Structure formats: structure tokens, C-alpha cells
Amino acid sequence: MFTKNLKFYTMSNKDTQLDTKKESKELLDSPNPIPQSKNDLPNKRFTTLINPNLLSQIKLISYFTNKTLSQSINDSISLYVKDFESKNDTKIQSIINLKNSQF
């Protein structure tokens, strides 16, 4: 029984890997691989530590607003950046552009 389940898992995992490779190849082969706007950018996976209480709150907000957790976190970070920019009278994107233009 165990070997049968393991065999099934291995086979289905190979299919998933193949699908991921196909999707990656399609994305690279697309005629316009450069995103046209911020909304077209793919999400980037990262790991971080967060206060468990805050995590519970943002998960609950995601549930109530019918959004994914990543969408809620993106919205929260966007609001934080806008707040920072207004309080400090600066634009973060212009600083990033300046840094990138020097190299």
C-alpha cells in the first residue's frame, strides 16, 4: 500500500514539475517578457518572521475581504509605503531609479 501511494505521489509530482517547466518556458518565450506596469510584475517569494498576532489579524482581514493573504499583505505594504512617502515628502521609486541609474 505504501509503495503504491509513494509511486502515485512521485508520478503526480513529476507532472507538476513538467507543468511548471512548461509555464516557465512559455513565459520566457512570450513576445513581451518585460512587464508593462507594476501590476504585471510576478510576485516574488520570500520568507520573513512576523508577530503571530499580526499574522492572525491579516489572515482574518483576508478572509473578510475575500482576498488571498498575499494580496492583503501587498495592499498593506503599499499603504505603508504611501504613508512613508507622504510623511517624509519623498518618492521611494525615484530613489530606486537613482540607485539603478548609477550602475
PDB file of C-alpha atoms in Angstrom:
ATOM      1  CA  MET A   1       0.000   0.000   0.000  1.00  0.00           C
ATOM      2  CA  PHE A   2       2.739   2.434   0.984  1.00  0.00           C
ATOM      3  CA  THR A   3       4.754   1.840  -2.176  1.00  0.00           C
ATOM      4  CA  LYS A   4       1.642   2.285  -4.300  1.00  0.00           C
ATOM      5  CA  ASN A   5       0.938   5.678  -2.682  1.00  0.00           C
ATOM      6  CA  LEU A   6       4.578   6.683  -2.993  1.00  0.00           C
ATOM      7  CA  LYS A   7       4.560   5.719  -6.653  1.00  0.00           C
ATOM      8  CA  PHE A   8       1.403   7.778  -7.229  1.00  0.00           C
ATOM      9  CA  TYR A   9       2.889  10.773  -5.397  1.00  0.00           C
ATOM     10  CA  THR A  10       6.113  10.529  -7.394  1.00  0.00           C
ATOM     11  CA  MET A  11       4.216  10.356 -10.673  1.00  0.00           C
ATOM     12  CA  SER A  12       1.952  13.287  -9.827  1.00  0.00           C
ATOM     13  CA  ASN A  13       4.928  15.305  -8.593  1.00  0.00           C
ATOM     14  CA  LYS A  14       6.689  14.737 -11.943  1.00  0.00           C
ATOM     15  CA  ASP A  15       3.606  16.014 -13.761  1.00  0.00           C
ATOM     16  CA  THR A  16       3.603  19.134 -11.607  1.00  0.00           C
ATOM     17  CA  GLN A  17       7.276  19.725 -12.300  1.00  0.00           C
ATOM     18  CA  LEU A  18       6.686  19.328 -16.022  1.00  0.00           C
ATOM     19  CA  ASP A  19       3.768  21.776 -15.915  1.00  0.00           C
ATOM     20  CA  THR A  20       5.922  24.301 -14.062  1.00  0.00           C
ATOM     21  CA  LYS A  21       8.706  23.930 -16.619  1.00  0.00           C
ATOM     22  CA  LYS A  22       6.221  24.405 -19.471  1.00  0.00           C
ATOM     23  CA  GLU A  23       4.771  27.533 -17.849  1.00  0.00           C
ATOM     24  CA  SER A  24       8.256  28.955 -17.281  1.00  0.00           C
ATOM     25  CA  LYS A  25       9.231  28.276 -20.875  1.00  0.00           C
ATOM     26  CA  GLU A  26       6.024  29.889 -22.145  1.00  0.00           C
ATOM     27  CA  LEU A  27       6.685  32.956 -20.031  1.00  0.00           C
ATOM     28  CA  LEU A  28      10.242  33.242 -21.328  1.00  0.00           C
ATOM     29  CA  ASP A  29       9.163  32.670 -24.920  1.00  0.00           C
ATOM     30  CA  SER A  30       6.374  35.224 -24.776  1.00  0.00           C
ATOM     31  CA  PRO A  31       6.767  38.122 -27.239  1.00  0.00           C
ATOM     32  CA  ASN A  32       6.782  40.723 -24.481  1.00  0.00           C
ATOM     33  CA  PRO A  33       8.577  39.318 -21.403  1.00  0.00           C
ATOM     34  CA  ILE A  34       9.092  42.786 -19.912  1.00  0.00           C
ATOM     35  CA  PRO A  35       6.155  43.853 -17.721  1.00  0.00           C
ATOM     36  CA  GLN A  36       4.313  46.955 -18.868  1.00  0.00           C
ATOM     37  CA  SER A  37       3.168  48.079 -15.434  1.00  0.00           C
ATOM     38  CA  LYS A  38       3.627  47.323 -11.767  1.00  0.00           C
ATOM     39  CA  ASN A  39       0.542  45.101 -11.822  1.00  0.00           C
ATOM     40  CA  ASP A  40       2.146  42.848 -14.458  1.00  0.00           C
ATOM     41  CA  LEU A  41       5.129  42.015 -12.256  1.00  0.00           C
ATOM     42  CA  PRO A  42       5.192  38.470 -10.957  1.00  0.00           C
ATOM     43  CA  ASN A  43       5.188  38.015  -7.212  1.00  0.00           C
ATOM     44  CA  LYS A  44       8.448  37.151  -5.538  1.00  0.00           C
ATOM     45  CA  ARG A  45       8.562  34.505  -2.847  1.00  0.00           C
ATOM     46  CA  PHE A  46      10.349  35.360   0.390  1.00  0.00           C
ATOM     47  CA  THR A  47      10.404  34.218   3.983  1.00  0.00           C
ATOM     48  CA  THR A  48      10.125  36.502   6.966  1.00  0.00           C
ATOM     49  CA  LEU A  49       9.311  36.466  10.647  1.00  0.00           C
ATOM     50  CA  ILE A  50       6.080  38.102  11.777  1.00  0.00           C
ATOM     51  CA  ASN A  51       4.305  38.632  15.045  1.00  0.00           C
ATOM     52  CA  PRO A  52       1.759  35.774  15.348  1.00  0.00           C
ATOM     53  CA  ASN A  53      -0.958  38.168  16.469  1.00  0.00           C
ATOM     54  CA  LEU A  54      -0.428  40.361  13.393  1.00  0.00           C
ATOM     55  CA  LEU A  55      -0.463  37.315  11.179  1.00  0.00           C
ATOM     56  CA  SER A  56      -3.780  36.205  12.633  1.00  0.00           C
ATOM     57  CA  GLN A  57      -5.216  39.671  12.091  1.00  0.00           C
ATOM     58  CA  ILE A  58      -4.096  39.930   8.470  1.00  0.00           C
ATOM     59  CA  LYS A  59      -5.408  36.420   7.771  1.00  0.00           C
ATOM     60  CA  LEU A  60      -8.766  37.394   9.200  1.00  0.00           C
ATOM     61  CA  ILE A  61      -8.804  40.572   7.121  1.00  0.00           C
ATOM     62  CA  SER A  62      -8.002  38.491   4.036  1.00  0.00           C
ATOM     63  CA  TYR A  63     -10.875  36.173   4.813  1.00  0.00           C
ATOM     64  CA  PHE A  64     -13.354  39.019   5.392  1.00  0.00           C
ATOM     65  CA  THR A  65     -12.334  40.865   2.227  1.00  0.00           C
ATOM     66  CA  ASN A  66     -12.243  37.679   0.131  1.00  0.00           C
ATOM     67  CA  LYS A  67      -8.606  38.236  -0.879  1.00  0.00           C
ATOM     68  CA  THR A  68      -5.611  35.992  -0.734  1.00  0.00           C
ATOM     69  CA  LEU A  69      -3.137  36.523   2.060  1.00  0.00           C
ATOM     70  CA  SER A  70      -0.508  37.728  -0.395  1.00  0.00           C
ATOM     71  CA  GLN A  71      -2.932  40.312  -1.836  1.00  0.00           C
ATOM     72  CA  SER A  72      -3.705  41.617   1.641  1.00  0.00           C
ATOM     73  CA  ILE A  73      -0.038  41.814   2.537  1.00  0.00           C
ATOM     74  CA  ASN A  74       0.741  43.607  -0.745  1.00  0.00           C
ATOM     75  CA  ASP A  75      -2.047  46.101  -0.072  1.00  0.00           C
ATOM     76  CA  SER A  76      -0.772  46.690   3.456  1.00  0.00           C
ATOM     77  CA  ILE A  77       2.801  47.246   2.322  1.00  0.00           C
ATOM     78  CA  SER A  78       1.632  49.591  -0.445  1.00  0.00           C
ATOM     79  CA  LEU A  79      -0.286  51.649   2.095  1.00  0.00           C
ATOM     80  CA  TYR A  80       2.751  51.698   4.371  1.00  0.00           C
ATOM     81  CA  VAL A  81       4.992  52.947   1.542  1.00  0.00           C
ATOM     82  CA  LYS A  82       2.482  55.658   0.574  1.00  0.00           C
ATOM     83  CA  ASP A  83       2.250  56.759   4.193  1.00  0.00           C
ATOM     84  CA  PHE A  84       6.035  56.885   4.478  1.00  0.00           C
ATOM     85  CA  GLU A  85       6.314  58.899   1.266  1.00  0.00           C
ATOM     86  CA  SER A  86       3.732  61.451   2.392  1.00  0.00           C
ATOM     87  CA  LYS A  87       5.244  61.857   5.860  1.00  0.00           C
ATOM     88  CA  ASN A  88       8.785  62.212   4.541  1.00  0.00           C
ATOM     89  CA  ASP A  89       7.970  64.109   1.356  1.00  0.00           C
ATOM     90  CA  THR A  90       9.853  61.702  -0.875  1.00  0.00           C
ATOM     91  CA  LYS A  91       9.258  59.073  -3.531  1.00  0.00           C
ATOM     92  CA  ILE A  92      10.786  55.674  -2.939  1.00  0.00           C
ATOM     93  CA  GLN A  93      10.649  54.762  -6.627  1.00  0.00           C
ATOM     94  CA  SER A  94      12.738  57.807  -7.562  1.00  0.00           C
ATOM     95  CA  ILE A  95      15.400  56.721  -5.063  1.00  0.00           C
ATOM     96  CA  ILE A  96      15.389  53.205  -6.529  1.00  0.00           C
ATOM     97  CA  ASN A  97      15.652  54.635 -10.045  1.00  0.00           C
ATOM     98  CA  LEU A  98      18.558  56.857  -8.976  1.00  0.00           C
ATOM     99  CA  LYS A  99      20.379  53.894  -7.461  1.00  0.00           C
ATOM    100  CA  ASN A 100      19.829  51.792 -10.586  1.00  0.00           C
ATOM    101  CA  SER A 101      20.968  54.526 -12.952  1.00  0.00           C
ATOM    102  CA  GLN A 102      24.351  54.825 -11.234  1.00  0.00           C
ATOM    103  CA  PHE A 103      25.350  51.246 -12.032  1.00  0.00           C
TER     104      PHE A 103
END
